């Protein structure tokens, strides 16, 4: 049975929601589900934009067949070859053998690598090329590394719809809604959107900046990403978020505290610092146990807040493993421009603070506060003064 939405006149959403997959890319939990968006234009020619994940190919094909009716499929535009969007290409090619695939040089290289047939009648486009499908004329905007090297966006000059691939995507199933004005984006989607961007595309800030600059030259009225709501109003709200995220600028002045604590003593030190910050007027605080929080949530908040405090036990003469993983993940997505405070707990051979400082020192534009703290097994009166000093140093650095 089909489940489609009409967007503008002859443009349809033929995507599918997925609430069964528990880990996106087999890493990131998606308790809120996800949508794989695909779009079908019924112009003088019929044009499908991307496909969906293998787990939902059947529902997707029902949607495509329903909208096409008796018509054949003329073109398939592949904006992104990652299998969550490309898994049904083979099925489309076998159901519609006359279809011409439109992609760029790297699209076809990846199609071959993934084992799809690259037909002789495929159309290779370059940055800025245009193709008319009847009333609608499309321009292709290459967006390499947003998020894979072949990624491109397609802009429908006739309607002003930018099919933006992974850019402007979010985790979260759509639950019948499709457009940004049908959802409470701040409440329902901002956190999944931040978690999606920072973990999936976050490493590629300069490439996102380059896409934003290229897109600026077009009269964009809608943004239709491959995941999440389609934007048809208030575009600047989401573009500003993307601008900030891709420049690695914090969204808010505030403190993310992440602790790794075996028996609760390191957690208590983190609690102590949080209380002192609040008493000094900084109430925008988020605190997580690294052992119990998937690192994708920590990465999202690391992009959100201006300050990060890491409180780690020494473990096997090293950084407590979940805290080490968090630092390595921050490094992997190129996070920068944060102020960092360090607390360590070591009973006989404390190493965590030194090693955290060394690891963080390999990242760019990180301001690691001098006021770090060592507690030995548990926090004691002798730590109060330095804890107070760290809280004060964090507050003072907020104004810089
Ligand atoms: Fe949703 Fe990079 O794929």
Short mmCIF file of C-alpha atoms and ligand atoms in Angstrom, two decimals:
data_model
loop_
_atom_site.label_atom_id
_atom_site.label_comp_id
_atom_site.label_asym_id
_atom_site.label_seq_id
_atom_site.Cartn_x
_atom_site.Cartn_y
_atom_site.Cartn_z
CA UNK A 1 0.00 0.00 0.00
CA UNK A 2 1.33 3.43 -0.91
CA UNK A 3 2.01 6.26 1.55
CA UNK A 4 2.96 9.44 -0.28
CA UNK A 5 2.63 13.23 0.08
CA UNK A 6 2.07 15.75 -2.67
CA UNK A 7 4.46 18.69 -2.27
CA UNK A 8 3.95 21.20 -5.08
CA UNK A 9 1.71 20.38 -8.05
CA UNK A 10 3.57 17.57 -9.77
CA UNK A 11 6.24 16.93 -7.13
CA UNK A 12 5.69 14.10 -4.62
CA UNK A 13 7.42 12.75 -1.54
CA UNK A 14 7.71 8.99 -2.04
CA UNK A 15 9.98 8.29 0.92
CA UNK A 16 9.53 5.87 3.80
CA UNK A 17 9.76 6.12 7.58
CA UNK A 18 11.78 3.54 9.47
CA UNK A 19 11.14 2.82 13.15
CA UNK A 20 12.72 -0.65 13.15
CA UNK A 21 16.40 0.16 12.67
CA UNK A 22 17.94 0.74 16.08
CA UNK A 23 21.39 1.95 15.04
CA UNK A 24 21.92 4.33 12.12
CA UNK A 25 25.09 3.33 10.23
CA UNK A 26 25.14 0.57 12.84
CA UNK A 27 26.57 3.11 15.34
CA UNK A 28 24.11 5.84 16.30
CA UNK A 29 20.93 4.98 18.23
CA UNK A 30 17.77 6.31 16.59
CA UNK A 31 14.98 5.77 19.13
CA UNK A 32 13.05 8.52 17.32
CA UNK A 33 13.24 6.56 14.01
CA UNK A 34 14.29 8.09 10.72
CA UNK A 35 12.83 8.96 7.35
CA UNK A 36 14.50 8.17 4.06
CA UNK A 37 13.23 10.86 1.73
CA UNK A 38 12.86 10.31 -1.98
CA UNK A 39 11.05 12.63 -4.38
CA UNK A 40 9.29 12.01 -7.68
CA UNK A 41 8.69 14.76 -10.24
CA UNK A 42 5.93 14.10 -12.78
CA UNK A 43 6.86 16.59 -15.51
CA UNK A 44 6.94 15.92 -19.26
CA UNK A 45 9.60 13.49 -18.12
CA UNK A 46 9.34 11.57 -14.86
CA UNK A 47 12.24 12.06 -12.50
CA UNK A 48 13.00 10.18 -9.29
CA UNK A 49 15.43 11.76 -6.84
CA UNK A 50 17.35 9.12 -4.87
CA UNK A 51 15.97 5.88 -3.44
CA UNK A 52 15.85 4.55 0.15
CA UNK A 53 17.35 2.02 2.56
CA UNK A 54 17.18 -1.71 1.74
CA UNK A 55 14.95 -2.35 4.77
CA UNK A 56 12.11 -0.32 3.23
CA UNK A 57 12.54 -0.92 -0.52
CA UNK A 58 9.16 -2.65 -0.84
CA UNK A 59 7.17 0.25 0.62
CA UNK A 60 9.19 2.65 -1.49
CA UNK A 61 8.47 0.78 -4.71
CA UNK A 62 4.73 0.81 -3.85
CA UNK A 63 4.96 4.62 -3.57
CA UNK A 64 6.85 5.04 -6.84
CA UNK A 65 4.46 2.73 -8.73
CA UNK A 66 1.42 4.54 -7.33
CA UNK A 67 2.60 8.02 -8.37
CA UNK A 68 3.87 6.89 -11.77
CA UNK A 69 0.63 5.05 -12.58
CA UNK A 70 0.91 3.92 -16.19
CA UNK A 71 3.93 6.10 -16.92
CA UNK A 72 7.47 4.85 -17.27
CA UNK A 73 10.32 6.26 -15.16
CA UNK A 74 12.56 8.40 -17.36
CA UNK A 75 15.30 9.58 -14.99
CA UNK A 76 16.83 8.70 -11.64
CA UNK A 77 18.96 11.45 -10.10
CA UNK A 78 21.43 10.13 -7.54
CA UNK A 79 22.40 12.91 -5.18
CA UNK A 80 24.03 10.53 -2.70
CA UNK A 81 25.29 6.97 -3.01
CA UNK A 82 25.31 5.99 0.68
CA UNK A 83 23.24 2.80 0.92
CA UNK A 84 20.56 4.37 3.14
CA UNK A 85 19.55 6.21 -0.07
CA UNK A 86 20.98 4.05 -2.80
CA UNK A 87 20.00 0.51 -1.81
CA UNK A 88 17.05 0.30 -4.19
CA UNK A 89 18.84 1.51 -7.34
CA UNK A 90 19.15 -2.03 -8.70
CA UNK A 91 15.45 -2.67 -8.14
CA UNK A 92 14.52 0.59 -9.87
CA UNK A 93 16.78 -0.28 -12.80
CA UNK A 94 15.21 -3.70 -13.18
CA UNK A 95 11.62 -2.41 -12.87
CA UNK A 96 12.24 0.51 -15.24
CA UNK A 97 14.92 -0.67 -17.69
CA UNK A 98 14.69 2.53 -19.77
CA UNK A 99 15.57 4.78 -16.85
CA UNK A 100 18.55 7.10 -17.38
CA UNK A 101 20.65 7.59 -14.26
CA UNK A 102 21.95 11.10 -13.61
CA UNK A 103 25.01 11.50 -11.40
CA UNK A 104 28.51 12.91 -11.41
CA UNK A 105 31.81 11.19 -12.13
CA UNK A 106 32.20 10.00 -8.57
CA UNK A 107 28.59 8.79 -8.39
CA UNK A 108 29.26 6.34 -11.18
CA UNK A 109 32.57 5.25 -9.68
CA UNK A 110 30.74 4.44 -6.43
CA UNK A 111 27.87 2.75 -8.25
CA UNK A 112 30.39 0.39 -9.83
CA UNK A 113 32.10 -0.21 -6.48
CA UNK A 114 28.78 -1.10 -4.86
CA UNK A 115 28.01 -3.48 -7.71
CA UNK A 116 25.28 -1.53 -9.52
CA UNK A 117 25.06 -1.56 -13.29
CA UNK A 118 26.27 1.70 -14.81
CA UNK A 119 24.37 1.81 -18.10
CA UNK A 120 25.64 3.37 -21.28
CA UNK A 121 22.76 5.84 -21.30
CA UNK A 122 23.76 7.24 -17.88
CA UNK A 123 24.18 11.01 -17.81
CA UNK A 124 27.25 12.44 -16.12
CA UNK A 125 26.80 16.00 -14.87
CA UNK A 126 29.37 18.52 -13.71
CA UNK A 127 29.00 21.34 -11.23
CA UNK A 128 26.54 23.91 -12.60
CA UNK A 129 25.19 21.75 -15.45
CA UNK A 130 21.46 22.05 -16.14
CA UNK A 131 18.90 19.62 -17.52
CA UNK A 132 15.29 20.40 -18.44
CA UNK A 133 12.61 17.79 -17.80
CA UNK A 134 9.78 19.83 -19.35
CA UNK A 135 8.53 22.72 -17.20
CA UNK A 136 11.22 22.07 -14.64
CA UNK A 137 14.87 22.88 -15.21
CA UNK A 138 17.40 21.50 -12.74
CA UNK A 139 20.89 22.75 -11.90
CA UNK A 140 23.32 20.36 -10.27
CA UNK A 141 25.48 21.64 -7.43
CA UNK A 142 28.36 19.36 -6.53
CA UNK A 143 28.84 19.16 -2.76
CA UNK A 144 31.78 16.78 -2.25
CA UNK A 145 32.18 15.46 1.32
CA UNK A 146 28.76 16.63 2.47
CA UNK A 147 28.93 13.73 3.37
CA UNK A 148 30.61 11.49 0.78
CA UNK A 149 32.81 12.52 -2.17
CA UNK A 150 30.06 12.07 -4.77
CA UNK A 151 27.41 14.04 -2.85
CA UNK A 152 25.60 16.66 -4.89
CA UNK A 153 22.49 18.79 -4.54
CA UNK A 154 19.92 19.33 -7.28
CA UNK A 155 18.18 22.67 -7.58
CA UNK A 156 14.84 22.97 -9.38
CA UNK A 157 15.04 26.48 -10.81
CA UNK A 158 11.34 26.44 -11.66
CA UNK A 159 10.04 25.92 -8.13
CA UNK A 160 13.06 26.93 -6.06
CA UNK A 161 13.31 23.52 -4.39
CA UNK A 162 16.83 22.56 -3.34
CA UNK A 163 17.18 18.79 -3.04
CA UNK A 164 19.99 19.03 -0.53
CA UNK A 165 21.06 15.39 0.01
CA UNK A 166 22.36 14.84 3.57
CA UNK A 167 22.62 18.58 4.22
CA UNK A 168 19.71 19.81 6.37
CA UNK A 169 18.78 16.23 7.28
CA UNK A 170 17.69 15.06 10.72
CA UNK A 171 17.08 11.85 12.58
CA UNK A 172 13.41 11.27 13.46
CA UNK A 173 10.49 9.61 11.68
CA UNK A 174 7.97 12.06 10.23
CA UNK A 175 4.81 10.51 11.68
CA UNK A 176 2.58 11.67 8.84
CA UNK A 177 3.96 15.21 8.80
CA UNK A 178 6.35 16.27 6.04
CA UNK A 179 6.83 20.03 6.19
CA UNK A 180 8.65 22.05 8.82
CA UNK A 181 5.45 24.01 9.54
CA UNK A 182 3.67 20.76 10.41
CA UNK A 183 6.07 19.92 13.25
CA UNK A 184 7.32 21.65 16.38
CA UNK A 185 10.89 21.60 15.12
CA UNK A 186 12.57 23.05 18.22
CA UNK A 187 10.82 20.58 20.51
CA UNK A 188 10.83 17.45 18.35
CA UNK A 189 13.65 17.75 15.86
CA UNK A 190 16.34 20.18 16.98
CA UNK A 191 18.16 17.66 19.16
CA UNK A 192 17.92 14.85 16.55
CA UNK A 193 19.00 17.35 13.88
CA UNK A 194 22.00 18.44 15.90
CA UNK A 195 22.90 14.85 16.69
CA UNK A 196 22.52 13.92 13.02
CA UNK A 197 24.59 16.84 11.73
CA UNK A 198 27.38 16.69 14.29
CA UNK A 199 27.93 12.94 14.14
CA UNK A 200 27.31 12.31 10.44
CA UNK A 201 28.47 15.48 8.69
CA UNK A 202 30.22 17.34 11.54
CA UNK A 203 33.72 16.50 10.37
CA UNK A 204 33.10 18.29 7.09
CA UNK A 205 32.45 21.86 8.27
CA UNK A 206 34.52 23.55 5.52
CA UNK A 207 32.70 21.53 2.84
CA UNK A 208 29.32 22.50 4.32
CA UNK A 209 30.45 26.13 4.30
CA UNK A 210 31.34 25.78 0.64
CA UNK A 211 27.87 24.34 -0.14
CA UNK A 212 26.19 27.18 1.80
CA UNK A 213 28.14 29.71 -0.26
CA UNK A 214 27.26 27.99 -3.55
CA UNK A 215 23.60 27.72 -2.53
CA UNK A 216 23.54 31.42 -1.67
CA UNK A 217 23.60 32.24 -5.37
CA UNK A 218 20.25 30.51 -5.99
CA UNK A 219 16.74 31.64 -5.19
CA UNK A 220 15.97 28.80 -2.78
CA UNK A 221 12.37 28.62 -1.60
CA UNK A 222 12.28 25.06 -0.28
CA UNK A 223 14.88 22.69 1.11
CA UNK A 224 14.15 19.01 0.58
CA UNK A 225 16.76 16.88 2.40
CA UNK A 226 17.20 13.11 2.34
CA UNK A 227 16.12 12.77 6.01
CA UNK A 228 13.56 14.64 8.09
CA UNK A 229 11.18 17.51 7.40
CA UNK A 230 11.06 19.47 4.15
CA UNK A 231 11.55 23.21 4.74
CA UNK A 232 9.13 25.52 2.96
CA UNK A 233 9.24 28.46 5.39
CA UNK A 234 11.63 30.00 7.90
CA UNK A 235 14.60 28.57 5.98
CA UNK A 236 16.98 31.02 7.62
CA UNK A 237 16.41 29.39 11.02
CA UNK A 238 17.91 26.08 9.90
CA UNK A 239 20.51 27.66 7.60
CA UNK A 240 21.80 29.68 10.57
CA UNK A 241 22.10 26.49 12.65
CA UNK A 242 24.07 24.84 9.84
CA UNK A 243 26.26 27.91 9.48
CA UNK A 244 27.07 27.87 13.20
CA UNK A 245 27.64 24.11 13.38
CA UNK A 246 29.86 24.05 10.31
CA UNK A 247 31.95 26.93 11.66
CA UNK A 248 32.24 25.01 14.97
CA UNK A 249 30.84 28.02 16.80
CA UNK A 250 28.99 27.08 20.01
CA UNK A 251 25.27 27.73 19.94
CA UNK A 252 25.09 28.71 23.59
CA UNK A 253 27.24 29.86 26.45
CA UNK A 254 26.99 26.95 28.81
CA UNK A 255 28.84 24.01 30.29
CA UNK A 256 28.71 20.38 29.25
CA UNK A 257 30.05 18.20 32.07
CA UNK A 258 30.89 14.62 31.17
CA UNK A 259 32.19 12.29 33.84
CA UNK A 260 33.55 8.76 33.94
CA UNK A 261 33.15 7.37 37.42
CA UNK A 262 33.52 3.77 38.63
CA UNK A 263 32.08 4.12 42.12
CA UNK A 264 30.52 7.58 42.17
CA UNK A 265 33.39 9.64 43.62
CA UNK A 266 34.31 11.29 40.33
CA UNK A 267 30.61 11.90 39.74
CA UNK A 268 30.42 13.68 43.11
CA UNK A 269 33.29 15.96 42.12
CA UNK A 270 31.44 16.78 38.89
CA UNK A 271 28.30 17.49 40.94
CA UNK A 272 30.28 19.79 43.19
CA UNK A 273 31.55 21.80 40.25
CA UNK A 274 28.07 22.00 38.70
CA UNK A 275 26.63 23.38 41.95
CA UNK A 276 29.37 26.00 42.23
CA UNK A 277 28.74 27.11 38.63
CA UNK A 278 25.03 27.49 39.32
CA UNK A 279 25.76 29.44 42.52
CA UNK A 280 27.88 31.79 40.39
CA UNK A 281 24.98 32.31 37.99
CA UNK A 282 25.74 29.80 35.21
CA UNK A 283 22.61 27.65 35.03
CA UNK A 284 22.97 26.45 31.43
CA UNK A 285 24.52 23.12 32.38
CA UNK A 286 24.19 19.68 30.93
CA UNK A 287 25.75 16.68 32.69
CA UNK A 288 26.20 13.08 31.55
CA UNK A 289 27.70 9.83 32.74
CA UNK A 290 29.92 8.83 29.79
CA UNK A 291 29.43 5.15 30.63
CA UNK A 292 25.66 5.36 30.27
CA UNK A 293 25.29 7.86 27.43
CA UNK A 294 25.85 7.02 23.80
CA UNK A 295 28.70 9.17 22.57
CA UNK A 296 26.56 10.59 19.72
CA UNK A 297 24.55 12.52 22.34
CA UNK A 298 27.76 13.82 23.92
CA UNK A 299 29.05 14.99 20.54
CA UNK A 300 25.79 16.85 19.87
CA UNK A 301 26.08 18.71 23.17
CA UNK A 302 29.78 19.34 22.64
CA UNK A 303 28.79 21.29 19.50
CA UNK A 304 26.04 23.08 21.42
CA UNK A 305 27.93 24.40 24.44
CA UNK A 306 30.87 26.77 24.71
CA UNK A 307 32.53 24.92 27.62
CA UNK A 308 33.24 21.26 28.29
CA UNK A 309 34.39 19.79 31.59
CA UNK A 310 35.80 16.26 31.53
CA UNK A 311 35.98 14.41 34.83
CA UNK A 312 37.79 11.10 34.52
CA UNK A 313 39.11 8.39 36.76
CA UNK A 314 42.47 6.91 35.87
CA UNK A 315 41.84 3.43 34.51
CA UNK A 316 44.58 0.96 33.56
CA UNK A 317 47.00 3.88 33.86
CA UNK A 318 45.00 5.63 31.16
CA UNK A 319 41.95 7.84 30.67
CA UNK A 320 38.72 6.12 31.73
CA UNK A 321 37.73 4.38 28.49
CA UNK A 322 34.33 6.06 27.81
CA UNK A 323 35.88 9.50 28.39
CA UNK A 324 38.78 8.60 26.11
CA UNK A 325 36.28 7.50 23.45
CA UNK A 326 34.45 10.81 23.79
CA UNK A 327 37.67 12.81 23.32
CA UNK A 328 38.65 10.67 20.32
CA UNK A 329 35.21 11.20 18.81
CA UNK A 330 35.44 14.98 19.31
CA UNK A 331 38.80 14.86 17.57
CA UNK A 332 37.37 12.70 14.76
CA UNK A 333 34.67 15.27 13.97
CA UNK A 334 37.23 18.11 14.17
CA UNK A 335 35.51 19.90 17.04
CA UNK A 336 37.33 23.12 17.93
CA UNK A 337 36.82 26.51 19.59
CA UNK A 338 35.85 25.14 23.02
CA UNK A 339 37.10 25.92 26.51
CA UNK A 340 37.89 22.77 28.45
CA UNK A 341 38.18 22.08 32.17
CA UNK A 342 39.75 18.88 33.50
CA UNK A 343 39.11 16.92 36.69
CA UNK A 344 40.80 13.64 37.43
CA UNK A 345 40.48 11.03 40.10
CA UNK A 346 43.47 8.80 40.72
CA UNK A 347 44.11 6.79 43.85
CA UNK A 348 47.74 5.71 43.44
CA UNK A 349 49.10 6.62 39.98
CA UNK A 350 46.92 9.40 38.52
CA UNK A 351 47.39 9.70 34.75
CA UNK A 352 44.05 10.81 33.31
CA UNK A 353 44.58 14.58 33.52
CA UNK A 354 48.00 14.49 31.86
CA UNK A 355 46.78 12.18 29.10
CA UNK A 356 43.56 14.14 28.52
CA UNK A 357 45.59 17.34 28.23
CA UNK A 358 47.96 15.69 25.73
CA UNK A 359 45.12 14.29 23.62
CA UNK A 360 43.13 17.53 23.66
CA UNK A 361 46.35 19.36 22.80
CA UNK A 362 46.32 17.60 19.40
CA UNK A 363 43.01 19.31 18.57
CA UNK A 364 42.70 22.78 17.07
CA UNK A 365 41.73 25.96 18.90
CA UNK A 366 40.98 24.28 22.22
CA UNK A 367 41.50 26.45 25.29
CA UNK A 368 42.39 24.08 28.14
CA UNK A 369 42.08 25.87 31.46
CA UNK A 370 45.12 25.86 33.72
CA UNK A 371 42.92 25.35 36.77
CA UNK A 372 42.59 21.60 36.64
CA UNK A 373 41.83 19.38 39.60
CA UNK A 374 43.21 16.15 41.05
CA UNK A 375 41.17 14.27 43.60
CA UNK A 376 42.62 11.16 45.19
CA UNK A 377 39.89 8.53 45.50
CA UNK A 378 37.28 11.01 46.72
CA UNK A 379 36.78 14.73 47.01
CA UNK A 380 37.93 16.24 50.33
CA UNK A 381 38.05 19.62 52.01
CA UNK A 382 41.47 20.25 50.54
CA UNK A 383 39.90 20.19 47.03
CA UNK A 384 37.32 22.87 47.78
CA UNK A 385 39.57 25.81 47.05
CA UNK A 386 40.69 24.51 43.66
CA UNK A 387 37.13 23.49 42.75
CA UNK A 388 36.03 27.02 43.52
CA UNK A 389 38.91 28.33 41.41
CA UNK A 390 37.90 26.16 38.48
CA UNK A 391 34.29 27.32 38.67
CA UNK A 392 35.51 30.92 38.76
CA UNK A 393 37.87 30.34 35.81
CA UNK A 394 35.00 28.93 33.76
CA UNK A 395 32.77 31.88 34.58
CA UNK A 396 35.56 34.37 33.78
CA UNK A 397 36.31 32.68 30.45
CA UNK A 398 32.64 32.98 29.41
CA UNK A 399 33.07 36.70 28.91
CA UNK A 400 36.13 36.43 26.68
FE1 LIG B 1 21.70 9.57 4.82
FE2 LIG B 1 25.18 10.06 4.04
O1 LIG B 1 23.44 9.31 4.07
#
